[in-house]
Each structure stands twice: as C-alpha cells, then as structure tokens.
Amino acid sequence: MEALEIARWQFGITTVYHFLMVPLTIGLGLLVAIMHTAWYRTGKDQYLRMTKFWGKLFLINFIMGVATGLVQEFQFGMAWSEYSRFVGDVFGAPLAMEALLAFFVESIFLGLWIFGWGRLPKAVHLLSIWCASLATIASAYFILAANSWMQHPVGVEMIDGRPVMVDVWAVLTNNTLLVAFPHTIFGALSVAGGFLLGVSWYHLWKRRRDGIDTVGADGRVVVGSDPARGRDAADHKVWLRSLRIGAVVAVVSFAGVSLTGDLQAKLMFDQQPMKMAAAEAACHDGTGFSILSVGDLGSNDCSDMVAVAELPGMLSFLANGDFDTDIRGINTLLPEYQERFGTHLPDNPIYGERAGTEIDYVPVMEVTYWGFRIMITFGMLAAAAAVVALWVVRKGTVPESKWLMRLAVFGILAPFGANSAGWIFTEMGRQPFVVAPNPDPDGIDNVFMFTAAAVSPGVSLAELIFSLSAFTLVYGALLVVEVKLLATYCRGGVPSAMPELLHGSTAEGAEKDDDGGPDGGTGGRGKDSGADDVLSFAY
Amino acid sequence: METLPTVWFIVIAFFWTGYLFLEGFDLGVGMMMRGFARNNTERRVLLNTIGPVWDGNEVWLITAGAATFAAFPQWYAALFSGLYLPLVLVLLALIFRAVGIEYRGKVDSDRWRSGWDWAIALGSLVAAFGVGAMLGLTTTGLPLDANGDRVGGAFAWFNGYAVLGGLAVVGFCLVHAAAFLALKTDGDVRLRAKALVLRWLPVGLLPMAAWAAALVLRNGKTVTVVTLLVAAVGAVAAWLLAKAGRDGLSFAGLGIFLVAGTVTIFTAVFPTVLPSTLDEAFSLTVESASSSDYTLGVMSVVALFGIPAVLVYQGYTYWVFRKRVSSSAIPAAHAVVAQ
C-alpha cells in the first residue's frame, strides 16, 4: 500500500458516500417545491401534508449531504495538493462560484423555509423552497463544470507547465458538462421518484393491511378512515398522489437519463475512447455491444477476453448512430496512448517513488465493464417497475402482497445503485489520468495530469490511513443513523411531520387557508405563545 | 504591487472575518450546550437561537476555502495539506455538529439527545480550535519546502501559535455566543449569558488580542497599531455596554473587536499569505501564490455580484428571526410512532 492508493480510496469512499445524499437532495427538493406550490395554489390539505412529510425526509437527508460536502471542498488541498496547484487556476473558480452563488442560497433559504412556517408571508415562504431547490441544481451545475473539466479540459492555455484559464465561458459551456448536467439531474430525479414510490406503496399497503382501505367488487379502492391516528381519507390521497408522482417522475427521468446518457457516450467515444473500450471490455475493434464477456476482467489482460454474446452493430450505434462503424478496441488504442503519453512515468520529482514505473492505460475493467452495466440495468429496472406500479394502482390502491411491498421498498435502492455505479464507472474509467487528455479536435491536447502526480507529497501514509479509517468509520455509523431515522419517520407517516394530526382535529381542509397557524414550526408542533417578541421553534 | 491578487487577499480576509463573526456565535452556542445549558428546555432554547441561521453561517467557511482555492491555489494546497491531521479533525467535528443539530430533536429519548449534545458541544469546540489553529499558523508559518510542502512529519505544524490561534477563536466564540444569547433569549438564560459576558469577556478575548499584538510586534506596521487599539476599544465598549444592559450594542462592540482584530492580523502579515519557517524564500505571498489575472478578474465579477446578494438575503433572514427565543415558548417534544 502506498499513500496514492489510500488517498484514492479515501476520495472514492467520501465522494460516493456524499453522492448518496446529493441526488435525493436535488430530486426530492424539487418535488417538495412542486408540492408546496400545489398547496399554495389549491389550498388542499393533502398537498400540505405531502409538503411537510416529504419535506421532513428531505431535511433529514439534506444535512448529511451538507456535512459530507465540507469534506469535498477541503480534501483537494489536503490530500491532492499537487493536483490543486496544477489545476487551481481553472478548477477552483467553479468551486468558488458554487459556494458563493449556489450554496449560500441553498443554506440560507432552506433555513427560512424550515423555520418560516406561519412566520413568512405565504408567497415568500413558497419562494424560499424554490430558491433552495433551484440552488441545489445550480450547485450541481458548477460542481459538474469542475468535474467535466477533468474529463475534457477546455478554456485554458498551458503557461509554464500549468493550465491557465483564458476562457471561463468555455469552461462553463464545456460540451461534456452540457450533457453531464442533465444526465445528473435526471439521475437525481429518478432517485427521488423511486423514493416516493417505495414509501407511498408501503403506506397504501399498510392502510389495507390494517383494514382501513378495502377493495370493492369492481376492484376499486374503498377508502376508509382511522382519524385517531391521522389516517383519514386525505391520508390516502397523500400516498396515492405521491406514488403516482413518484412513478411518473421515475419514468420520465429514465427517458431523460437514457437520452442524455446516449449523448454522453457518443462524446466519450471521442473524448476518452479508452474509457468506452474498457466499459465494453472491447479488446478488438468491432461494432458489437457486449452482453456478456468472459475472461479474467480483473487481470486487465486482453489475451483471454472473449465476448460470448454481443448485439451486433449496437456499439457502433451507441458511439456513432450507425451500425457499421468499427469502434477502436483496447488493442488498437493502447499503442496510440503509449506513443503519445509515454510508456513509463517521466523521471520527475512530482511522481515521487513512482517515477519511471510503467503506465497502465487500461482502466480496471471489472469496474468499468460492470459499473456501466449495473448503471443501465438498475436504471431500467427502476423505470420498468414504475410503469408496472402506475398500472397496478390504477384502481386506487396497491395489492395486499407483502412481497410486492417489500420489492417496492427495496426498489428504492436501485436508482441509488445506478447513480453510484455511473459515477464509479466514469471516474475509474478516466484513470490513469486525473485530468484526461483529449484527442478530439476541440480538446486541448497537451493538458493532462496523471493521477500518480496529483497526491500531496508532504502527507504521509500514516496520516492517510488514519483519515481513511476515521472517515469510513464515522460515515458508516452516520449512514446507519440516517437510514434508521428515515425509516422511523417513513413508518410514522404524515404525523411524524405533523404530530397535530394525532391529537384529534383532522377535519379535512382544516388548514386550507391557514398558514400553518397554530401548527407552525418545523414539525408543526410550534405554538405561538401570543407574546409578540417571542419566537418558538421545534428543534 | 499587483492589484487583483491584493484585492483577493482582502476578499478572503473578508470571508474569514464574516465566518468568525457569524459562525463565531453559533459555534460558541454549540459549545455551551454542555456546561452552560442546564436542562433540555434550555438546550432547545440555545439551538433555536441559531437554528434558522447556522447553516448559512457555515457557508462562509466553505466560501473562504473555495475562494482560496480559486484565487490562491498555492496557498490552499500548502496550508490544507500541511495541516492535514488537524483539518481531518475539524471536518469530523463539523460533521458531528451539523448532524447533531439536525438530528438531536428527531428521537424522543434522553440518551439520544445527550449523545448529540456532546457531539454538538465537542464538535463546536474542536472545529473552533482547529480553524483558529489554522488561521494562527497561516499568519505565523509552517515548515514548508520550496514546493510548498510541509516537511518534518504529521505534527510538524504544532507550535505555540497553533495553540494561541486555537484559543483565540474558542475564546472569542464563547464570549460572542454569550453576548448573542443575552441578545436573543429571555429569562434565566439571558441573565446568565449576560453574567458570563461580564465575567469572562476579558479572559475570552485575551488570546486573540495577544495573537494580533504578536503579529504587530513581529511585522511592525504603524497602521496595525491603530487597528489594534480600535479592537481594544471595541472590547472595552462591549463590556461596558453589556454592563449597561444594552445587549445589541454590546454584541456590536464585539463585532468591532473582531473586525479590527482580523484587519490587524491580515494587514500585519500582508503581503505574505503563508510564511515558511524554514527559509523566507519559500514563503508564499499574495503574488507568488495567486491565480492568473484573468481568473481573478472573472472571480471579481462573481464576487461583486455574489457578495452583496448574500449580505442582503442573509441579512433578511436575521431580520425575519429577530425576536427573542424563550424557554416558556418551547413546545413539548413528541415521539414518532410507526403507523
């Protein structure tokens, strides 16, 4: 083990972890803003309940994203100081823009929204969730601008061996960014869609199981009521509406993810052909998309790789839009890379002890090959399940089957898996470069950096082992806490965010035109004491 | 002297000052979750004074870090990698604190709350100390080689200035938080917070004053003597105003102390952003550490638009939640039960 490997594991673990929270934040934030808008416009009770319930879950998740995001901002300098020095002129700018233009908005307006129930004018309160939600999306844009620059450096000139920004517009309109951004947002929405679907399914199922809702002779739901526990007719509407919204969002976002993913792949065949060849474990040139390739992927050795099943012409279609273009395989690409970037790391002090070692231009194929396929499979499964779910609930509720319910709940994980797999694929596929060189005409050819040169020279192996262990342990423990808390609040249903529903008055529409009123505060349990100069909150 | 790097040095000093002024009190309130607050209701009063604003305050830290990356990559790389271990602890502390503030009230159990109270208190303490140590060291130096990398091992950064900087920020946060609570709460909490200001203000502000004074002596710029005096006046005024029961003005007095103090510190070290204790030639300066003029120009446009906007909407948040929080207004906790 050397420092470089530990630093890479640390970046991978902290980033993948951070990105478990991020897509749910982006996707759910937007959906909560839409629910809040629906309540604002119609005044219907179920929309208020939806806003509060999903809003509560959004917040439980949001804070973990914030907390782990801090690590992202700091760790470039901490563990990757050579990288920070090399790219600082161009890479720091989008990060600083994110902080100044997006993250401030997100944090401050979310604070206003959480504590603004019953305190802000209704329109301002609604505006605050929209500001927060749109800022999370803007955040994604700036961060992806930085990441896309690593995939496809643009807008710079090499001066004294370092890329110096000469065109910020090129960085902010990088073609890699323009497809990665919608791809990521759709991916985030698919996570939120699956989340709504799974949780709502559980509650519709629970209502049936507890004998509240029944099914009539025509198969239509007969909605019952258990007002003592807040499970009245409006409660049924909350879950049915949420389920349908979740399913529609899941289907639409899958369409979006597919379209943008296709564009992304076409770009990537140009910009990082080796990444795409490794995604296919494609050793030889050809047109076929591998369904199953046999051989020892782990050995990264092309000599024993055999594609057992292929879709002829499909790879060509993915890359080029036709069926008969030969796509270059690893055996063709490898000599090209070696010729252009050398076979061994240069004898330069920035490579430390790694100077002079042989460069492996082929990314770890078992990761790229399976990462690519897991992403697509999980994405497709989630979308297919959403279509089925829409059909199943057409008569107003879900079947009594416990297994179907479990499937819906565990199905929440599929889009998360697709998101993680996609990121692991694209980041691992960029190796051995941290800044990938671009052979395509509009790329800037000589801008690249080997990952081996990027790590902090002054930070010792022991320090990295300590931090990797500490982050992994803490993150692991906090994941358990977050998931348990989310599960508790999910199971609690709407009253977990609106406890007043448990205490009697559940007359439908009671809060129609009441701005939170006596139920103000985050959890709705705040009570204005009447004194003008006193605030009460629910922390 | 190049203009844009100097402007960005000022901008970054501004972000740090804003961070210390805003998160200063919410870190201090966090520390006071144990020790000062006597029961669950008081702890909830404390949390609710910072509830709507702490996350926005923390963004000042992120922005200070990100702006340093964008404007002075050499400074960012040398400082953050040089202080690797302390920053790991700061990050973990901030994580525990943030999650604690949000999760503490989510389960109705004494054990759960008590665990998160400790997480918030210790997290706030470690974060404040670590950030203070980092600022102390960037003004007094690290053992950096020609490339800007720390030499001498994982603890080579540790010295008296790290401790002084750490104590300076912790002390300031506690005093600032006490003044903030005197301003934002009612009843017993308010009285005790006020007593705390009167008793501990001189002690709490002393390390920061000592740090600033040490830099004035080391670097010997006349103007810093003046700003240091202004800081002292601010501190004295804060104490006298607290005594007179003028909570708001006393809090403002602390603001003057902080702003004059950080102006003293950053002016004293200018144009050096991070001295090397090994060889003066290896020290990073505003010019040697900065990004290109083009990048700084772009970032200036962003800052020119972004900073005033932040001040406006963050100011609006403080205005919306300007009322005092009182123990009598804290509603009962409720348990979440499965349906």
XYZ file of C-alpha atoms in Angstrom, chain A residues 66-536:
471
model
C -24.091 19.316 3.740
C -21.902 17.709 6.371
C -20.136 15.399 3.940
C -19.898 18.154 1.326
C -17.489 20.038 3.561
C -15.025 17.199 3.157
C -15.263 17.517 -0.625
C -14.370 21.180 -0.544
C -11.316 20.644 1.664
C -9.844 17.378 0.502
C -8.432 18.610 -2.800
C -5.994 20.752 -0.874
C -5.473 18.241 1.908
C -4.742 15.028 0.040
C -4.257 16.275 -3.532
C -2.080 19.344 -3.169
C -0.165 18.761 -6.416
C -3.462 18.460 -8.238
C -4.672 21.670 -6.592
C -1.529 23.521 -7.624
C -1.707 22.218 -11.184
C -5.378 22.940 -11.864
C -6.097 25.687 -9.295
C -6.287 28.462 -11.848
C -9.208 26.875 -13.665
C -10.662 24.291 -11.280
C -11.025 26.462 -8.178
C -13.215 29.006 -9.953
C -16.310 26.810 -10.423
C -15.972 25.595 -6.835
C -15.865 29.155 -5.548
C -18.797 30.070 -7.803
C -20.714 27.148 -6.352
C -20.097 28.355 -2.816
C -20.860 31.980 -3.497
C -23.721 31.743 -5.973
C -25.420 28.483 -5.038
C -24.533 27.102 -1.656
C -25.246 30.321 0.197
C -28.673 30.497 -1.430
C -29.388 26.869 -0.661
C -28.464 27.033 3.033
C -29.975 30.388 3.834
C -33.267 29.909 2.028
C -33.668 26.435 3.436
C -33.279 27.923 6.925
C -36.020 30.390 6.004
C -38.227 27.598 4.735
C -37.758 25.289 7.725
C -38.475 27.968 10.274
C -40.709 30.093 8.121
C -43.994 28.159 8.577
C -46.527 30.640 9.857
C -43.937 33.374 10.048
C -43.232 34.380 6.499
C -45.844 35.674 4.090
C -47.099 32.617 2.195
C -45.644 33.654 -1.136
C -42.234 34.389 0.381
C -42.290 31.052 2.150
C -43.025 29.296 -1.121
C -40.314 31.308 -2.831
C -37.792 30.195 -0.219
C -38.186 26.477 -1.027
C -37.889 27.261 -4.722
C -34.715 29.284 -4.144
C -33.258 26.452 -2.077
C -34.234 23.799 -4.602
C -33.014 25.683 -7.664
C -29.778 26.453 -5.827
C -29.132 22.730 -5.303
C -29.461 22.359 -9.062
C -27.144 25.314 -9.673
C -24.706 23.714 -7.242
C -24.727 20.586 -9.338
C -24.017 22.663 -12.426
C -20.891 24.291 -11.010
C -19.548 21.091 -9.487
C -20.118 19.273 -12.770
C -18.344 22.121 -14.562
C -15.309 21.343 -12.430
C -15.655 17.596 -12.942
C -16.239 17.949 -16.681
C -13.055 19.929 -16.940
C -11.197 16.905 -15.547
C -12.885 14.739 -18.182
C -12.376 17.221 -21.011
C -10.138 20.204 -20.293
C -11.181 23.341 -22.174
C -10.745 27.090 -21.940
C -7.090 27.017 -20.931
C -3.615 27.603 -22.282
C -0.525 25.921 -20.968
C 1.749 28.538 -19.401
C 4.870 27.440 -17.515
C 3.612 23.864 -17.498
C 0.258 24.699 -15.931
C -3.170 25.187 -17.471
C -4.172 28.823 -17.113
C -7.755 29.789 -17.711
C -8.269 32.004 -20.747
C -11.964 31.466 -21.393
C -14.343 30.931 -18.493
C -17.266 30.682 -20.883
C -15.656 27.642 -22.491
C -15.332 26.056 -19.046
C -18.963 26.779 -18.190
C -20.246 25.541 -21.568
C -17.947 22.554 -21.927
C -19.833 20.080 -24.137
C -19.054 17.371 -21.596
C -20.777 19.480 -18.948
C -23.813 20.234 -21.079
C -24.672 16.531 -21.261
C -23.394 15.523 -17.814
C -25.578 18.141 -16.138
C -28.993 16.983 -17.408
C -27.840 13.385 -17.022
C -27.084 14.010 -13.354
C -30.300 15.938 -12.696
C -32.426 13.234 -14.325
C -30.479 10.680 -12.317
C -31.293 12.615 -9.157
C -34.965 12.765 -10.084
C -35.027 9.018 -10.658
C -33.774 8.575 -7.094
C -36.491 10.855 -5.723
C -39.137 9.171 -7.890
C -38.218 5.726 -6.619
C -38.183 7.050 -3.071
C -41.710 8.461 -3.323
C -42.924 5.306 -4.971
C -41.484 2.916 -2.409
C -42.516 4.807 0.708
C -46.009 5.540 -0.603
C -46.506 1.937 -1.620
C -45.677 0.905 1.925
C -48.318 3.218 3.373
C -51.037 2.227 0.916
C -50.215 -1.383 1.699
C -50.283 -0.707 5.459
C -53.653 1.000 5.208
C -55.060 -2.099 3.511
C -53.427 -4.451 5.937
C -54.802 -2.526 8.885
C -58.239 -2.799 7.338
C -58.654 0.922 6.713
C -58.879 0.705 2.939
C -60.692 -2.160 1.259
C -61.286 -3.130 -2.328
C -64.777 -3.251 -3.770
C -66.206 -5.849 -6.147
C -65.061 -3.834 -9.172
C -61.504 -3.807 -7.825
C -61.735 -0.147 -6.934
C -60.459 1.050 -3.616
C -62.956 1.852 -0.872
C -61.182 4.460 1.195
C -61.711 4.157 4.924
C -60.598 6.271 7.823
C -58.851 5.903 11.149
C -58.870 9.540 12.217
C -57.397 8.929 15.649
C -54.061 8.222 14.043
C -54.283 10.699 11.274
C -55.120 8.059 8.704
C -58.172 9.621 7.177
C -59.222 9.968 3.555
C -56.755 12.787 2.966
C -54.022 10.450 4.120
C -54.969 8.027 1.371
C -54.788 10.844 -1.151
C -51.308 11.742 0.117
C -49.944 8.299 -0.605
C -51.761 7.641 -3.847
C -50.809 11.027 -5.240
C -47.219 10.662 -4.038
C -46.955 7.200 -5.537
C -48.225 8.377 -8.902
C -45.959 11.418 -8.895
C -43.021 9.232 -7.940
C -43.738 6.712 -10.673
C -44.222 9.331 -13.364
C -41.047 11.108 -12.297
C -39.175 7.790 -12.353
C -40.344 7.001 -15.886
C -39.759 10.469 -17.291
C -36.372 10.773 -15.656
C -35.357 7.389 -17.031
C -36.180 8.659 -20.506
C -34.096 11.744 -19.751
C -31.228 9.746 -18.342
C -31.204 7.484 -21.397
C -31.245 10.286 -23.935
C -28.543 12.304 -22.201
C -26.554 9.170 -21.429
C -26.553 8.322 -25.107
C -25.240 11.787 -25.963
C -22.663 11.436 -23.224
C -21.473 8.102 -24.539
C -21.100 9.478 -28.051
C -18.965 12.316 -26.709
C -16.963 9.932 -24.567
C -16.089 7.707 -27.538
C -14.351 10.796 -28.930
C -13.014 12.316 -25.759
C -11.924 9.248 -23.812
C -12.007 6.272 -26.214
C -10.129 4.108 -23.741
C -12.845 4.604 -21.121
C -15.502 3.379 -23.511
C -13.380 0.483 -24.729
C -12.888 -0.534 -21.111
C -16.614 -0.168 -20.476
C -17.059 -2.797 -23.163
C -14.031 -4.881 -22.279
C -13.590 -4.441 -26.036
C -10.127 -5.638 -26.872
C -10.547 -5.784 -30.604
C -12.076 -3.272 -32.929
C -15.699 -4.040 -33.720
C -19.288 -2.919 -33.833
C -20.940 -5.185 -31.254
C -22.146 -4.271 -27.777
C -21.080 -6.918 -25.287
C -23.881 -8.567 -23.351
C -21.531 -10.948 -21.675
C -17.792 -11.100 -21.944
C -15.860 -13.957 -20.454
C -12.305 -13.844 -19.294
C -10.489 -12.590 -16.301
C -11.557 -8.948 -16.250
C -9.520 -8.441 -13.134
C -6.295 -9.326 -14.850
C -6.843 -6.448 -17.271
C -5.349 -8.743 -19.845
C -6.763 -8.645 -23.311
C -5.376 -12.006 -24.389
C -8.088 -14.110 -22.737
C -11.108 -11.864 -23.194
C -13.911 -13.390 -25.225
C -17.240 -11.769 -25.912
C -19.742 -14.598 -25.558
C -22.807 -12.668 -26.534
C -22.931 -9.443 -28.460
C -25.545 -7.243 -30.020
C -24.030 -6.748 -33.446
C -23.795 -3.146 -34.552
C -25.032 -1.855 -31.199
C -21.726 -0.446 -30.038
C -21.341 1.338 -33.307
C -24.837 2.709 -32.849
C -24.046 3.941 -29.351
C -20.907 5.654 -30.480
C -21.849 6.888 -33.881
C -25.543 6.435 -34.589
C -24.982 3.834 -37.313
C -24.413 0.094 -37.275
C -21.230 -0.449 -39.188
C -18.500 1.831 -37.837
C -15.654 -0.115 -36.326
C -15.103 1.119 -32.781
C -11.499 1.019 -31.706
C -10.724 -1.577 -29.089
C -8.051 -1.619 -26.435
C -5.521 -3.393 -28.645
C -5.686 -0.518 -31.119
C -5.868 2.259 -28.555
C -3.091 1.126 -26.253
C -0.202 1.747 -28.672
C -1.699 5.145 -29.518
C -1.755 6.170 -25.851
C 1.737 4.803 -25.309
C 3.059 6.699 -28.250
C 1.502 9.978 -27.209
C 1.917 9.923 -23.460
C 4.829 7.544 -22.964
C 5.131 4.017 -21.655
C 6.660 4.997 -18.319
C 6.054 7.841 -15.884
C 8.663 10.541 -16.501
C 11.609 10.956 -14.202
C 10.074 13.940 -12.493
C 10.120 14.534 -8.721
C 6.326 15.078 -8.664
C 5.891 11.350 -9.247
C 7.933 10.548 -6.146
C 8.883 6.895 -5.996
C 6.509 6.163 -8.837
C 8.744 7.971 -11.349
C 9.876 5.654 -14.097
C 7.244 2.983 -13.483
C 5.199 1.628 -16.329
C 1.875 3.317 -17.044
C -1.219 1.147 -17.300
C -3.560 2.940 -19.677
C -6.360 0.422 -19.345
C -8.763 1.277 -16.529
C -9.719 -1.527 -14.153
C -12.028 -3.377 -16.497
C -14.077 -5.276 -13.964
C -15.100 -1.917 -12.557
C -15.770 -0.146 -15.844
C -17.437 -3.124 -17.530
C -19.751 -3.932 -14.641
C -20.180 -0.345 -13.488
C -21.550 0.550 -16.908
C -23.914 -2.436 -16.929
C -25.108 -2.039 -13.339
C -25.925 1.574 -14.038
C -28.021 0.699 -17.066
C -29.658 -2.379 -15.531
C -30.665 -0.710 -12.278
C -31.941 2.305 -14.167
C -34.045 0.148 -16.490
C -35.384 -1.991 -13.651
C -36.466 1.066 -11.693
C -38.234 2.567 -14.698
C -39.935 -0.712 -15.599
C -41.091 -1.124 -12.020
C -42.500 2.391 -12.084
C -44.542 1.615 -15.212
C -45.885 -1.531 -13.572
C -46.651 0.415 -10.395
C -48.671 3.013 -12.304
C -50.774 0.261 -13.823
C -51.187 -1.631 -10.560
C -52.509 1.392 -8.674
C -54.934 2.416 -11.415
C -57.869 1.491 -9.147
C -56.610 3.486 -6.234
C -54.527 1.217 -4.064
C -51.872 -1.479 -4.043
C -52.255 -5.265 -3.707
C -52.134 -6.886 -0.292
C -48.984 -8.816 -1.144
C -46.254 -8.303 1.420
C -43.617 -9.315 -1.074
C -44.650 -6.726 -3.604
C -44.491 -4.120 -0.846
C -41.014 -5.253 0.097
C -39.983 -5.128 -3.524
C -41.248 -1.571 -3.807
C -39.411 -0.528 -0.646
C -36.136 -2.201 -1.563
C -36.570 -0.913 -5.089
C -35.750 2.495 -3.618
C -32.147 1.336 -3.674
C -31.998 0.663 -7.432
C -31.678 4.257 -8.626
C -29.124 4.925 -5.886
C -27.172 1.955 -7.197
C -27.428 3.243 -10.755
C -26.142 6.667 -9.711
C -23.194 5.299 -7.764
C -22.298 2.799 -10.470
C -22.377 5.512 -13.123
C -20.041 7.752 -11.178
C -17.669 4.956 -10.273
C -17.587 3.950 -13.926
C -16.851 7.389 -15.269
C -14.254 8.301 -12.650
C -12.469 4.954 -12.688
C -12.691 4.936 -16.457
C -10.697 8.165 -16.558
C -7.664 6.501 -14.958
C -4.684 6.601 -15.060
C -5.371 10.285 -15.619
C -6.843 12.680 -13.092
C -7.164 15.243 -15.866
C -7.841 13.301 -19.045
C -6.092 14.255 -22.284
C -8.387 14.954 -25.177
C -7.632 13.637 -28.592
C -10.725 15.185 -30.176
C -10.340 18.285 -32.351
C -11.802 20.818 -29.911
C -10.000 19.399 -26.902
C -6.715 20.869 -25.837
C -4.274 18.144 -26.466
C -1.419 18.648 -24.084
C -3.464 19.359 -20.968
C -3.473 16.281 -18.821
C -2.258 15.012 -15.493
C -1.544 11.536 -14.249
C -3.290 10.638 -11.002
C 0.094 9.445 -9.808
C 1.316 13.054 -9.841
C -1.656 14.564 -8.052
C -1.360 13.370 -4.478
C 0.078 15.554 -1.682
C 3.816 14.848 -1.452
C 4.045 16.045 2.148
C 1.241 13.921 3.562
C 2.406 10.600 4.936
C 0.904 7.162 4.528
C 0.116 7.052 8.250
C -1.872 10.290 8.092
C -3.884 8.993 5.167
C -4.549 5.658 6.828
C -5.770 7.486 9.910
C -8.087 9.758 7.954
C -9.392 6.973 5.715
C -10.229 4.863 8.763
C -11.785 7.788 10.608
C -13.937 8.909 7.689
C -15.016 5.379 6.867
C -15.996 4.593 10.439
C -17.813 7.854 11.024
C -19.549 7.767 7.647
C -20.584 4.175 8.191
C -22.032 4.920 11.617
C -23.834 8.006 10.359
C -25.313 6.084 7.448
C -26.850 3.655 9.896
C -28.224 6.566 11.925
C -29.621 8.330 8.875
C -31.267 5.247 7.405
C -32.810 4.340 10.760
C -34.096 7.853 11.228
C -35.507 7.962 7.713
C -37.135 4.585 8.267
C -38.664 5.733 11.559
C -40.078 8.875 10.003
C -41.286 6.997 6.945
C -43.106 4.468 9.091
C -44.577 7.242 11.201
C -46.329 8.568 8.118
C -47.544 12.128 7.840
C -47.950 12.579 11.627
C -44.183 12.219 12.027
C -44.008 15.617 10.372
C -47.406 16.846 11.583
C -47.990 15.444 15.079
C -51.080 17.601 15.452
C -52.833 15.029 13.253
C -52.586 12.593 16.147
C -54.384 14.860 18.576
C -57.892 14.835 17.317
C -58.770 17.610 14.885
C -58.294 16.060 11.494
C -61.226 17.665 9.766
C -60.251 17.726 6.160
C -59.181 21.053 4.870
C -58.926 22.463 8.358
C -55.695 24.110 7.367
C -56.810 25.080 3.937
C -56.223 28.734 4.158
C -54.358 28.724 7.353
C -50.711 29.491 7.004
C -49.538 26.823 9.376
C -51.400 28.775 12.006
C -51.353 27.177 15.419
C -49.405 24.325 13.923
C -46.433 26.413 12.841
C -42.870 25.354 13.396
C -40.888 22.708 11.597
C -42.682 19.745 12.910
C -45.833 21.715 13.120
C -45.608 21.429 16.872
C -44.608 25.024 17.496
C -47.157 27.149 19.286
C -47.042 30.888 19.193
C -47.357 31.910 22.787
C -49.095 35.019 21.683
C -46.350 37.228 23.021
C -45.157 39.353 20.168
C -41.490 39.329 20.970
C -41.032 35.601 21.361
C -40.213 33.007 18.776
C -40.781 29.343 19.227
